[in-house]
XYZ file of C-alpha atoms in Angstrom:
761
model
C 17.680 -21.966 -10.886
C 18.697 -24.838 -9.885
C 21.270 -24.930 -12.361
C 22.753 -21.975 -11.180
C 22.563 -23.346 -7.472
C 24.891 -26.571 -8.783
C 27.325 -23.949 -10.261
C 27.314 -21.549 -6.934
C 28.192 -25.024 -4.950
C 30.517 -26.492 -7.144
C 32.386 -23.110 -7.253
C 32.360 -22.355 -3.481
C 33.576 -26.494 -3.030
C 36.510 -25.658 -5.245
C 37.376 -22.533 -3.275
C 36.341 -23.598 0.293
C 39.819 -23.581 3.060
C 40.957 -26.668 4.715
C 39.838 -26.930 8.378
C 42.253 -26.479 11.214
C 43.181 -29.759 11.537
C 43.948 -29.986 8.138
C 47.106 -27.625 9.146
C 47.840 -30.292 11.869
C 47.833 -33.569 9.337
C 50.414 -32.801 6.941
C 52.907 -30.769 5.255
C 51.573 -26.693 4.807
C 51.221 -25.430 1.802
C 52.121 -22.182 0.885
C 49.319 -19.961 0.170
C 49.175 -17.192 -2.506
C 48.427 -13.651 -0.896
C 44.574 -12.845 -1.266
C 45.033 -8.979 -3.011
C 41.393 -8.467 -2.757
C 39.361 -6.540 -0.671
C 37.699 -8.633 2.634
C 34.325 -8.089 1.588
C 34.604 -9.459 -1.874
C 36.472 -12.163 -0.825
C 33.899 -13.485 1.594
C 31.104 -12.845 -0.660
C 33.248 -14.956 -3.429
C 33.453 -11.788 -5.778
C 35.967 -10.786 -8.365
C 37.469 -7.562 -6.965
C 39.391 -4.808 -9.039
C 41.762 -3.801 -5.705
C 41.703 -0.505 -6.119
C 42.324 2.259 -3.826
C 41.334 3.239 -0.829
C 37.947 1.430 -1.884
C 37.319 -0.944 -4.738
C 34.801 -0.442 -7.503
C 32.241 -2.853 -5.921
C 32.475 -1.618 -3.100
C 31.944 2.210 -4.083
C 29.009 0.877 -5.868
C 26.700 -0.757 -3.081
C 28.034 2.448 -1.404
C 30.315 0.291 1.512
C 33.183 2.717 0.738
C 33.734 3.725 4.390
C 33.935 -0.827 4.825
C 36.195 -1.974 2.298
C 39.490 -2.943 3.550
C 42.509 -5.265 2.483
C 43.940 -7.951 4.817
C 47.496 -7.486 3.434
C 50.196 -5.324 4.227
C 52.447 -5.653 0.747
C 56.329 -4.731 0.709
C 58.798 -3.877 -2.330
C 59.132 -7.834 -3.085
C 55.451 -8.215 -3.686
C 55.412 -5.086 -6.454
C 58.425 -6.802 -8.572
C 56.938 -10.198 -8.137
C 53.521 -9.212 -8.999
C 52.745 -10.890 -12.275
C 48.988 -9.526 -13.475
C 49.180 -5.648 -14.009
C 45.911 -5.172 -12.004
C 47.740 -6.792 -9.173
C 50.929 -4.962 -9.320
C 48.647 -1.446 -8.941
C 46.884 -2.620 -6.444
C 50.165 -3.345 -4.417
C 51.365 -0.158 -5.714
C 48.271 1.287 -3.911
C 48.125 -0.570 -1.165
C 51.888 0.446 -0.517
C 51.093 4.148 -1.047
C 48.188 4.140 1.614
C 50.026 1.831 3.798
C 52.506 5.038 4.635
C 49.529 6.922 5.511
C 49.503 4.901 8.874
C 48.864 1.719 10.534
C 45.350 2.003 10.764
C 44.572 2.358 7.059
C 45.147 -1.388 6.636
C 46.117 -4.617 7.820
C 48.868 -6.897 7.565
C 47.896 -10.981 7.337
C 49.869 -13.025 9.759
C 53.432 -14.690 9.111
C 51.885 -18.045 10.234
C 49.830 -20.159 8.211
C 46.172 -20.009 9.611
C 43.013 -20.573 8.031
C 41.453 -18.174 5.933
C 38.431 -17.790 7.848
C 40.487 -16.654 10.841
C 42.085 -14.087 8.801
C 38.144 -12.759 7.919
C 37.273 -12.752 10.935
C 40.471 -10.889 12.470
C 39.721 -8.235 9.429
C 36.476 -7.719 10.048
C 37.314 -7.217 13.955
C 39.998 -4.330 12.896
C 37.302 -2.699 10.888
C 35.006 -2.877 12.771
C 37.572 -0.680 15.578
C 38.230 1.508 12.487
C 34.714 2.671 11.884
C 34.377 3.178 15.862
C 37.370 5.284 15.724
C 35.917 7.435 12.761
C 32.216 7.402 14.729
C 34.193 8.886 17.473
C 35.966 11.786 15.890
C 33.071 12.681 13.425
C 30.936 13.262 16.750
C 33.598 14.748 18.798
C 33.893 17.605 15.710
C 30.230 17.454 14.679
C 29.015 21.443 13.766
C 25.941 20.579 16.589
C 24.616 17.435 18.055
C 20.418 17.571 18.618
C 20.290 17.515 22.254
C 16.490 16.966 22.397
C 16.597 13.709 20.801
C 18.624 12.192 24.019
C 16.434 14.215 26.727
C 13.460 12.098 24.902
C 15.616 9.002 24.869
C 16.084 8.691 21.071
C 19.323 7.633 19.060
C 21.446 11.108 18.140
C 21.562 11.609 14.605
C 24.150 9.276 12.612
C 27.440 11.765 11.591
C 29.965 10.597 8.859
C 32.927 12.931 7.856
C 31.190 15.624 10.421
C 28.467 15.929 8.450
C 24.745 14.662 9.211
C 23.977 12.068 6.898
C 20.053 10.119 6.622
C 21.424 6.988 6.826
C 20.020 6.498 10.033
C 17.663 9.696 10.784
C 14.105 10.675 8.998
C 14.611 13.918 7.033
C 11.240 15.104 8.739
C 8.532 13.108 10.891
C 6.178 12.214 8.344
C 2.546 12.830 9.571
C -0.276 14.323 9.355
C -1.382 15.809 12.301
C -3.954 18.664 12.269
C -7.132 20.267 13.937
C -7.267 22.536 17.527
C -7.985 21.168 21.009
C -9.333 18.181 20.864
C -11.365 17.878 17.464
C -7.202 16.849 16.055
C -6.727 13.878 13.378
C -3.619 11.972 12.960
C -2.765 10.494 9.860
C 1.129 8.256 10.289
C 4.085 7.536 7.586
C 2.108 4.956 5.879
C -0.833 7.218 4.621
C -1.654 6.972 1.091
C -1.100 10.565 0.021
C 1.870 10.979 2.651
C 4.642 11.602 0.059
C 2.572 15.224 -0.386
C 3.733 16.131 2.995
C 7.593 16.564 1.066
C 6.278 18.161 -1.528
C 6.226 21.806 -0.277
C 6.379 23.596 -3.568
C 2.516 22.352 -4.305
C 2.021 25.265 -2.030
C 3.134 27.899 -4.405
C 1.314 26.368 -7.085
C -1.722 26.044 -5.761
C -1.633 29.679 -4.473
C -0.508 30.900 -8.198
C -3.023 28.386 -9.257
C -6.041 30.983 -9.050
C -6.590 33.582 -11.169
C -9.407 35.698 -9.795
C -11.346 35.614 -6.374
C -14.712 36.624 -7.867
C -16.607 33.253 -7.971
C -20.366 33.093 -8.428
C -21.440 31.983 -5.172
C -24.940 31.262 -7.036
C -23.773 28.449 -8.897
C -22.669 26.439 -6.090
C -24.484 27.168 -3.486
C -27.465 24.590 -3.704
C -24.967 21.758 -3.946
C -23.138 22.629 -0.158
C -27.232 22.812 1.246
C -28.296 19.695 -0.580
C -24.882 18.033 0.802
C -25.501 19.339 4.814
C -29.143 17.432 3.682
C -27.962 14.564 2.875
C -25.180 13.881 5.338
C -27.947 14.397 8.221
C -30.134 12.168 6.912
C -27.388 9.877 6.557
C -26.446 10.356 10.133
C -30.373 9.698 11.149
C -30.163 6.885 8.877
C -27.802 5.098 10.443
C -29.420 6.119 14.020
C -32.850 5.155 13.305
C -34.541 1.910 14.432
C -34.198 -0.905 12.119
C -37.344 -2.730 10.722
C -35.521 -6.592 9.416
C -38.952 -7.197 7.716
C -37.801 -4.038 5.236
C -34.988 -6.340 4.121
C -36.282 -7.939 1.360
C -38.554 -5.316 0.384
C -35.383 -3.544 -0.276
C -33.958 -5.845 -2.718
C -33.958 -4.657 -6.423
C -35.244 -6.794 -9.318
C -34.217 -10.486 -9.920
C -32.075 -9.161 -13.310
C -30.596 -6.734 -11.423
C -29.453 -8.545 -7.958
C -28.140 -11.744 -10.193
C -26.112 -9.136 -11.554
C -24.632 -7.807 -8.990
C -24.020 -10.948 -7.147
C -22.269 -12.315 -9.924
C -20.162 -9.633 -10.336
C -18.989 -10.003 -6.304
C -18.535 -13.560 -7.214
C -16.340 -12.773 -9.974
C -14.361 -10.134 -8.343
C -14.342 -9.541 -4.576
C -15.070 -13.272 -3.454
C -11.423 -14.964 -4.578
C -9.638 -12.126 -2.672
C -11.411 -12.510 0.638
C -13.152 -15.470 1.289
C -16.110 -14.887 2.903
C -18.563 -16.757 1.994
C -19.249 -20.594 0.850
C -20.005 -20.242 -2.817
C -22.623 -23.495 -3.152
C -23.870 -22.920 -0.032
C -24.833 -19.122 -0.980
C -26.036 -20.397 -4.403
C -28.081 -22.835 -3.087
C -29.759 -20.387 -0.647
C -30.179 -17.869 -3.239
C -32.146 -19.892 -5.590
C -34.327 -20.893 -2.185
C -35.068 -17.310 -1.811
C -36.435 -16.440 -5.363
C -38.901 -19.685 -5.094
C -39.645 -18.998 -1.875
C -39.492 -15.102 -0.239
C -41.472 -16.354 2.768
C -39.167 -19.078 4.028
C -35.672 -16.655 3.386
C -33.715 -16.026 6.767
C -33.286 -12.556 8.173
C -29.589 -13.614 8.689
C -29.159 -14.753 4.730
C -30.924 -11.375 3.553
C -28.476 -9.544 5.355
C -25.951 -10.795 3.816
C -27.314 -10.292 0.068
C -27.865 -7.039 0.869
C -24.139 -6.627 1.826
C -23.003 -8.285 -1.038
C -25.171 -5.774 -3.165
C -23.460 -2.906 -1.402
C -20.080 -3.957 -1.910
C -20.642 -4.227 -6.082
C -23.694 -1.582 -6.872
C -20.708 1.228 -6.902
C -18.727 -1.235 -9.315
C -21.844 -1.629 -12.044
C -21.811 -1.035 -15.437
C -24.999 -1.249 -16.093
C -26.262 1.712 -14.212
C -26.298 4.943 -15.082
C -23.817 7.353 -13.560
C -25.745 9.406 -11.080
C -25.491 12.385 -8.594
C -27.313 13.549 -5.297
C -25.148 16.436 -4.137
C -21.457 15.314 -4.405
C -22.290 11.873 -3.389
C -23.657 9.020 -5.981
C -26.750 7.618 -6.185
C -25.219 3.819 -5.750
C -23.490 5.122 -2.768
C -26.670 6.422 -0.804
C -27.903 2.783 -1.843
C -25.480 1.041 0.067
C -25.884 3.497 2.866
C -28.921 2.321 2.794
C -28.556 -1.096 2.723
C -25.538 -1.009 5.091
C -27.362 0.562 7.538
C -30.521 -1.561 7.717
C -28.420 -4.304 8.285
C -26.362 -2.906 10.633
C -29.738 -1.894 12.876
C -30.152 -5.997 12.213
C -26.842 -6.809 13.680
C -27.300 -4.628 16.846
C -30.262 -6.730 17.669
C -28.482 -10.448 17.653
C -27.497 -12.061 20.191
C -23.008 -11.969 21.180
C -24.192 -15.682 22.910
C -25.495 -17.355 20.213
C -23.062 -16.237 17.351
C -23.073 -18.439 14.227
C -20.885 -18.257 11.442
C -23.794 -15.808 9.043
C -23.249 -13.036 11.559
C -19.594 -13.083 11.209
C -19.915 -13.249 7.839
C -22.046 -10.312 7.847
C -19.716 -7.938 10.216
C -16.751 -8.921 7.453
C -19.228 -7.828 4.749
C -20.191 -4.477 6.879
C -16.454 -3.754 6.918
C -16.013 -3.892 2.896
C -19.380 -2.138 2.801
C -17.799 0.666 4.628
C -14.642 0.466 2.870
C -15.423 0.434 -0.220
C -18.265 2.936 -0.177
C -15.837 5.414 2.079
C -18.942 5.706 5.208
C -17.658 7.116 8.332
C -13.916 7.255 6.479
C -12.676 8.684 9.526
C -13.623 5.375 11.929
C -12.715 2.984 9.450
C -9.288 2.129 11.267
C -11.662 1.514 14.416
C -14.147 -0.169 12.945
C -11.004 -3.105 11.473
C -9.582 -3.027 14.842
C -13.031 -3.669 16.305
C -13.644 -6.213 13.767
C -9.917 -8.215 14.245
C -11.278 -7.592 18.308
C -14.618 -9.590 17.920
C -12.748 -12.329 16.093
C -9.999 -12.300 19.116
C -13.194 -12.680 21.515
C -14.075 -15.516 19.449
C -11.259 -17.377 19.280
C -10.641 -17.357 15.747
C -6.835 -16.597 16.360
C -6.519 -20.286 17.841
C -6.142 -22.952 16.655
C -9.692 -24.868 15.760
C -8.378 -28.430 16.708
C -8.223 -27.353 20.469
C -11.695 -27.843 19.754
C -11.430 -31.334 19.281
C -14.905 -32.981 17.974
C -17.397 -29.638 18.975
C -16.506 -27.970 15.792
C -17.505 -29.837 12.176
C -14.582 -29.863 9.769
C -16.693 -27.551 7.604
C -16.578 -24.651 10.458
C -13.101 -25.382 11.046
C -12.202 -24.170 7.506
C -14.738 -20.909 7.687
C -13.152 -20.610 10.620
C -9.783 -19.791 9.088
C -11.012 -17.834 6.032
C -12.706 -15.846 8.078
C -9.982 -14.938 10.672
C -7.448 -13.943 7.897
C -10.185 -12.248 5.836
C -10.236 -10.108 9.262
C -6.132 -9.526 9.424
C -6.033 -8.608 5.940
C -8.645 -6.061 6.390
C -7.262 -4.491 9.837
C -3.723 -4.729 7.920
C -4.822 -3.143 5.015
C -6.895 -0.272 7.766
C -3.599 0.235 9.614
C -1.238 0.908 6.584
C -4.094 3.763 5.312
C -4.188 5.221 8.673
C -0.465 5.432 9.321
C -0.604 3.052 13.066
C 1.084 -0.267 13.466
C -1.455 -3.388 13.196
C -3.179 -3.830 16.642
C -2.278 -7.762 15.890
C 1.688 -7.166 15.992
C 1.588 -8.196 19.360
C -1.265 -11.314 19.169
C -0.022 -15.170 19.242
C -2.046 -16.792 16.686
C -1.786 -20.392 15.814
C -4.972 -20.608 13.541
C -3.712 -22.420 10.331
C -3.700 -20.533 6.609
C -6.958 -21.301 5.176
C -6.638 -24.486 2.568
C -5.742 -24.190 -1.098
C -9.407 -25.866 -2.105
C -11.929 -25.394 -4.131
C -15.446 -24.574 -2.286
C -16.863 -27.836 -3.945
C -14.369 -30.042 -2.420
C -16.036 -29.482 1.408
C -19.381 -28.889 2.296
C -21.141 -28.513 5.960
C -21.772 -31.800 6.266
C -18.405 -33.187 5.330
C -16.650 -35.495 7.814
C -12.947 -34.564 6.913
C -11.462 -31.865 4.807
C -9.542 -32.767 1.633
C -5.898 -32.086 1.379
C -4.696 -28.634 0.675
C -3.158 -28.301 -2.838
C -0.065 -26.930 -3.517
C 0.565 -23.252 -4.282
C 1.110 -23.875 -8.073
C -2.823 -25.275 -8.214
C -4.832 -22.256 -8.201
C -7.933 -22.296 -6.225
C -10.597 -18.874 -5.547
C -8.528 -19.599 -1.724
C -4.978 -19.201 -3.045
C -5.003 -15.362 -2.381
C -5.651 -16.146 1.198
C -3.462 -19.421 1.814
C -0.217 -17.338 0.264
C -1.002 -14.003 1.654
C -0.845 -15.765 5.197
C 3.006 -16.806 4.322
C 3.752 -12.882 4.769
C 1.500 -11.652 7.103
C 4.006 -11.536 9.863
C 6.466 -9.698 7.825
C 3.872 -7.353 6.919
C 2.334 -6.390 9.852
C 6.181 -6.184 11.612
C 7.202 -3.925 8.101
C 3.804 -1.637 9.200
C 5.078 -1.254 12.633
C 8.741 -0.248 12.033
C 7.578 2.197 9.091
C 4.930 3.955 11.439
C 6.988 3.878 14.307
C 8.185 7.753 15.162
C 11.016 7.102 17.791
C 12.743 4.509 15.741
C 14.939 5.276 13.061
C 15.965 2.811 10.108
C 19.524 2.747 8.494
C 20.029 2.982 4.924
C 21.349 -0.742 4.831
C 18.371 -2.081 7.240
C 16.159 -0.901 4.196
C 18.321 -2.432 1.699
C 17.732 -5.806 4.069
C 14.459 -5.095 3.957
C 13.892 -5.166 0.358
C 16.027 -8.285 -0.113
C 12.968 -9.980 2.062
C 10.225 -8.384 -0.025
C 12.119 -9.634 -3.118
C 12.568 -13.164 -2.059
C 8.597 -13.147 -1.036
C 7.770 -11.468 -4.322
C 9.943 -13.781 -5.903
C 8.039 -16.972 -4.134
C 4.390 -15.672 -5.592
C 3.693 -18.423 -8.058
C 2.408 -18.024 -11.417
C -0.476 -20.107 -12.443
C -0.187 -20.548 -16.715
C -3.976 -20.028 -18.248
C -3.536 -23.006 -20.151
C -3.379 -24.933 -17.145
C -6.972 -22.976 -15.333
C -10.335 -23.219 -16.287
C -11.487 -20.647 -18.064
C -13.602 -19.025 -15.565
C -10.958 -18.838 -12.991
C -8.606 -17.137 -15.589
C -9.748 -13.528 -14.302
C -9.896 -14.817 -10.421
C -6.301 -15.478 -11.048
C -4.767 -12.682 -12.439
C -6.221 -10.209 -9.935
C -4.715 -13.153 -7.244
C -1.412 -12.587 -8.314
C -1.520 -8.535 -8.922
C -3.128 -8.358 -5.000
C -0.154 -10.675 -4.021
C 2.346 -8.558 -5.493
C 1.005 -4.990 -4.949
C 0.358 -5.771 -0.979
C 4.497 -6.664 -0.667
C 6.008 -4.008 -3.239
C 3.928 -0.913 -1.532
C 6.400 -1.481 1.184
C 9.688 -1.499 -0.852
C 8.805 2.279 -2.250
C 7.883 3.374 1.862
C 10.946 2.186 3.259
C 13.219 3.922 0.171
C 10.822 6.936 0.498
C 13.128 9.095 2.941
C 16.462 8.259 1.327
C 14.948 8.773 -2.130
C 14.273 12.385 -0.804
C 18.196 12.638 -0.340
C 19.118 11.612 -3.277
C 20.290 14.691 -4.645
C 22.712 15.147 -1.736
C 24.253 11.736 -1.655
C 24.407 10.009 -4.445
C 24.386 6.633 -2.083
C 20.919 7.272 -2.522
C 19.848 6.795 -6.112
C 19.158 3.532 -6.175
C 16.377 4.225 -3.679
C 14.768 7.048 -5.997
C 15.081 4.457 -8.865
C 13.624 1.917 -6.520
C 10.048 3.718 -5.608
C 9.811 5.013 -9.311
C 9.707 1.506 -10.345
C 7.687 -0.064 -7.507
C 5.066 2.753 -8.190
C 5.285 2.012 -11.477
C 4.647 -1.524 -11.526
C 1.720 -0.671 -8.952
C 0.011 1.674 -11.548
C 0.598 -1.056 -14.343
C -1.506 -3.211 -12.607
C -4.455 -0.787 -11.803
C -4.682 0.158 -15.524
C -5.131 -2.848 -16.480
C -7.541 -4.036 -14.040
C -9.594 -1.156 -14.803
C -9.358 -1.175 -18.741
C -11.336 -4.368 -17.605
C -14.136 -2.374 -15.615
C -12.593 -4.472 -12.674
C -12.884 -2.001 -9.566
C -12.254 -4.532 -7.212
C -8.432 -3.211 -6.723
C -9.271 0.563 -7.082
C -12.013 1.395 -4.905
C -11.181 -0.677 -1.952
C -7.678 0.556 -1.948
C -5.397 3.392 -2.488
C -2.366 2.559 -4.128
C -3.384 4.850 -7.345
C -2.885 7.869 -5.145
C 0.443 6.648 -3.314
C 2.237 5.733 -6.495
C 1.268 8.462 -8.710
C 2.519 11.244 -5.767
C 5.765 9.004 -5.489
C 6.260 9.314 -8.816
C 5.372 13.068 -9.113
C 7.386 14.090 -6.359
C 10.789 11.884 -7.285
C 10.759 12.896 -10.524
C 10.582 16.727 -9.378
C 13.412 16.047 -7.574
C 15.375 14.152 -9.931
C 14.663 17.348 -12.354
C 16.679 19.352 -10.234
C 19.842 17.841 -10.879
C 19.555 16.862 -14.755
C 20.613 18.664 -17.228
C 17.867 16.619 -19.704
C 14.636 17.979 -19.339
C 12.295 14.771 -20.708
C 13.886 11.310 -21.213
C 11.538 8.568 -22.940
C 11.266 6.899 -19.005
C 10.304 10.658 -17.509
C 7.608 11.086 -20.140
C 6.630 7.392 -19.892
C 6.339 7.910 -16.033
C 4.489 11.493 -16.844
C 1.697 9.872 -19.045
C 1.353 7.113 -16.026
C 0.390 10.027 -13.605
C -2.089 11.357 -16.207
C -3.608 7.635 -16.400
C -3.814 7.779 -12.802
C -5.636 10.983 -12.584
C -8.014 8.844 -15.010
C -8.660 6.100 -13.067
C -9.392 7.970 -9.598
C -11.739 10.305 -11.823
C -13.005 6.787 -12.707
C -13.393 6.120 -9.368
C -15.103 9.046 -8.199
C -17.527 8.892 -10.438
C -18.879 5.591 -8.920
C -19.055 6.991 -5.706
C -18.900 10.787 -5.794
C -16.012 10.686 -2.696
C -11.924 11.643 -3.130
C -12.249 14.768 -5.031
C -9.888 16.090 -2.878
C -7.435 13.861 -3.932
C -7.918 14.045 -7.403
C -7.244 18.056 -6.843
C -3.834 17.262 -5.057
C -2.229 14.874 -7.906
C -3.787 16.868 -10.232
C -1.503 20.279 -9.077
C 1.621 17.698 -8.194
C 1.533 16.893 -11.793
C 1.617 20.513 -12.629
C 4.048 21.370 -10.856
C 5.746 18.222 -12.061
C 5.341 19.141 -15.554
C 6.133 23.417 -14.670
C 9.638 22.368 -13.562
C 10.258 20.369 -16.655
C 8.781 23.189 -19.306
C 9.427 26.661 -17.397
C 8.160 28.566 -20.566
C 5.073 26.890 -20.123
C 4.066 26.798 -16.453
C 1.237 28.904 -17.015
C -0.072 26.714 -19.050
C 0.609 23.593 -16.814
C -0.899 25.672 -13.705
C -4.181 26.151 -15.917
C -4.407 22.428 -16.886
C -3.839 20.924 -13.338
C -6.999 23.577 -12.757
C -9.263 23.041 -15.541
C -8.910 19.569 -15.215
C -10.466 19.586 -11.898
C -13.359 22.037 -12.836
C -14.249 19.921 -15.494
C -15.141 16.937 -13.306
C -16.395 19.108 -11.063
C -18.855 20.520 -13.743
C -19.755 16.787 -14.518
C -20.684 15.896 -10.985
C -22.824 18.689 -11.363
C -24.443 18.404 -14.389
C -25.496 15.152 -13.533
C -27.771 15.561 -10.505
C -30.749 13.314 -10.031
C -33.675 15.335 -9.439
C -36.082 12.111 -9.404
C -34.176 10.397 -6.487
C -35.090 10.281 -3.282
C -32.280 9.610 -0.601
C -32.528 6.832 2.174
C -34.405 8.460 5.059
C -35.516 11.826 3.042
C -38.863 12.695 3.990
C -38.669 15.800 3.543
C -38.271 16.108 -0.303
C -39.306 19.325 -1.191
C -36.663 20.866 1.011
C -33.986 18.994 -1.504
C -36.417 19.661 -4.524
C -36.683 23.356 -3.392
C -33.035 23.999 -2.858
C -32.239 22.361 -6.614
C -34.704 24.176 -8.090
C -36.931 21.905 -9.163
C -40.958 22.543 -9.371
C -43.578 20.019 -8.487
C -43.853 19.105 -12.279
C -40.722 18.182 -12.376
C -38.792 20.933 -14.324
C -36.233 23.367 -12.859
C -36.497 27.009 -12.521
C -33.346 29.250 -12.643
C -30.852 26.348 -13.045
C -29.919 24.722 -16.428
C -28.724 21.326 -15.757
C -26.969 20.919 -19.332
C -24.866 24.124 -18.851
C -21.560 23.906 -16.867
C -22.308 25.980 -13.796
C -18.098 26.820 -13.401
C -17.028 28.315 -16.952
C -13.466 29.346 -17.755
C -10.382 29.254 -15.548
C -11.398 27.982 -11.965
C -11.340 31.205 -9.745
C -9.930 29.229 -6.249
C -9.440 31.463 -3.259
C -5.394 31.319 -2.032
C -5.052 27.752 -0.204
C -2.924 27.825 2.675
C -0.826 24.847 3.055
C -2.118 23.746 6.278
C -5.335 23.336 4.370
C -2.801 21.136 1.548
C -1.874 19.037 4.541
C -5.291 18.414 6.310
C -7.292 17.446 2.303
C -6.723 13.752 3.186
C -7.867 13.601 6.304
C -11.277 15.650 5.768
C -14.211 13.458 4.207
C -14.444 15.799 1.282
C -12.392 18.792 -0.413
C -15.833 20.837 -0.093
C -15.535 20.400 3.533
C -12.235 22.631 3.640
C -14.904 25.454 3.398
C -13.444 26.744 0.304
C -15.668 29.785 -1.239
C -17.261 28.600 -4.636
C -15.600 25.119 -4.919
């Protein structure tokens, strides 16, 4: 990097023109005529001098702004020594004969190249204005409704509307009726499916018959209704803080889940001070009677976060929800009831830790999905009212150094959780207009400070990894990500292609600034943590690249200028899927369960490959084949997540259908087989859930176990009557009723796929 910069500086110094005073101080030197276009000369790049636009400008999509700053004459043609120069002069003479507006003559007097460039730029802008006025006056139609709403009209080029400044379709989910409606904005994870209109016909043709046996699945719907009612009742029931210790599993199981949390989650969102937590955890088992209720609450939430990620527990279900999720619901509800009884006036560090952990439990286990975004805003508002967004040094001696650092960590965690929830919901971050001067958390180890520290150690440089490296580095880009989230979800503001390219350049600069931590320089126990940190820093920036390019990628078939957007969307999505595949292969669910990157990236790949296939003569290339395999792997990753918490079946089926559409388009002769494959994939997962029901599990708050066991066909002796668990409940092809497109676009907004009211599924 340093070598290239020095080379560029040397090159600039050799080409740098003299100042205006140089022309007054001595004999004026004869200057060579500049035959390159204005943009290439300004950027110090080699120009092929082609007309009407050079190759470099045409390739970059700037053909309309490619202009030349000279008006050649016949003498130029005779004196041109370079063949390329002679061709350029000939072309320029030909162009200049068509009118004075197509090229610009440099002044005869000797002036600095900077003044020449400014003059050329002014004339180029004037030419673009004239072209725009002409195009608008001769456009076939103009959307007057946009003007009435105060919006900018579409940009017209050569009399045709382009997508450079307008969206092809407002990207959103808006469903329901009356006041029972739900809205999801443009940054939602499954928003690409809105534009995948071919899914409608595919999903309609995927059901061969409509005589699905109702007896096979009616019991699951009944169990689901009972458990949902119990879940709501559990959160509304009065709490008993004395029960928190009784809810803890065995010490061996608790030790495993705590270690799992510290290894997979605490290296990203810094909520706990690990040495302090470990000390109190050991004291808990030595003398449980002396355990503080606030610590028991923290411990229960830690277990609720990691219980679905466990690899030592059998994956069992009650209804369509996993047993692990029901345990998490029970623990979270107990803690939430205890938290509501605490005083806001006498808040402590543990109260804010509990609030952060409680939201993480709901996010990972998908508890009250429709309220997650509002819950994230409430969490951020609590931090704002406590002044966590302000510099703790303003409190002077009233706050210890330990508390100052923990305040910075908790505020950074709240910001990241709120921002991620806003992206998933498709809204601008509520922190967009909040002035915050809270410094980023220090890049230090937890062992470097403690509650009795009189001063904090110096922050380590970014290239030295600590468990706080993620929050420390993430705060450097948080304002950019908040601004990008606001812009992409702004319904009434269009983004031009040039703005997208500039945004991508900013994001790439941030990506290049992410440090790489060589494993030989990191302690062996921290090496997995550093890989997770680096992946999360990359993913949270790279997803914006795909989101901003997506509207233009959908227009790549009509304009070659936007093929770069399609390629960028595919590359970014592929990299994101690679990260998730790598971590799930290590049984690390800390990225996949709390985030929706897999569905977002896989859906983007399916749709863009489908659109690309409509214009390509080759049905399958090695790159396309590799990306199709990535989508198949993404379905496997999503299946693992469903088996962990029992949520997300609607996303799984939609992505399976999208892959079926793509394969059917590439191989039309095998279209029937691909439809059957997409349906059978969902049938297999559905049967797995039905055949792994836990008949002995009592869901939290369920005092009427007989009602549930009766519905499941379980007798008092524990055997089943008329219900064979080992046999698949649906055999052969899935017999789905017809899906309407409104149902398809509302899938993401529902709690689960069964809630669509589809008979027999």
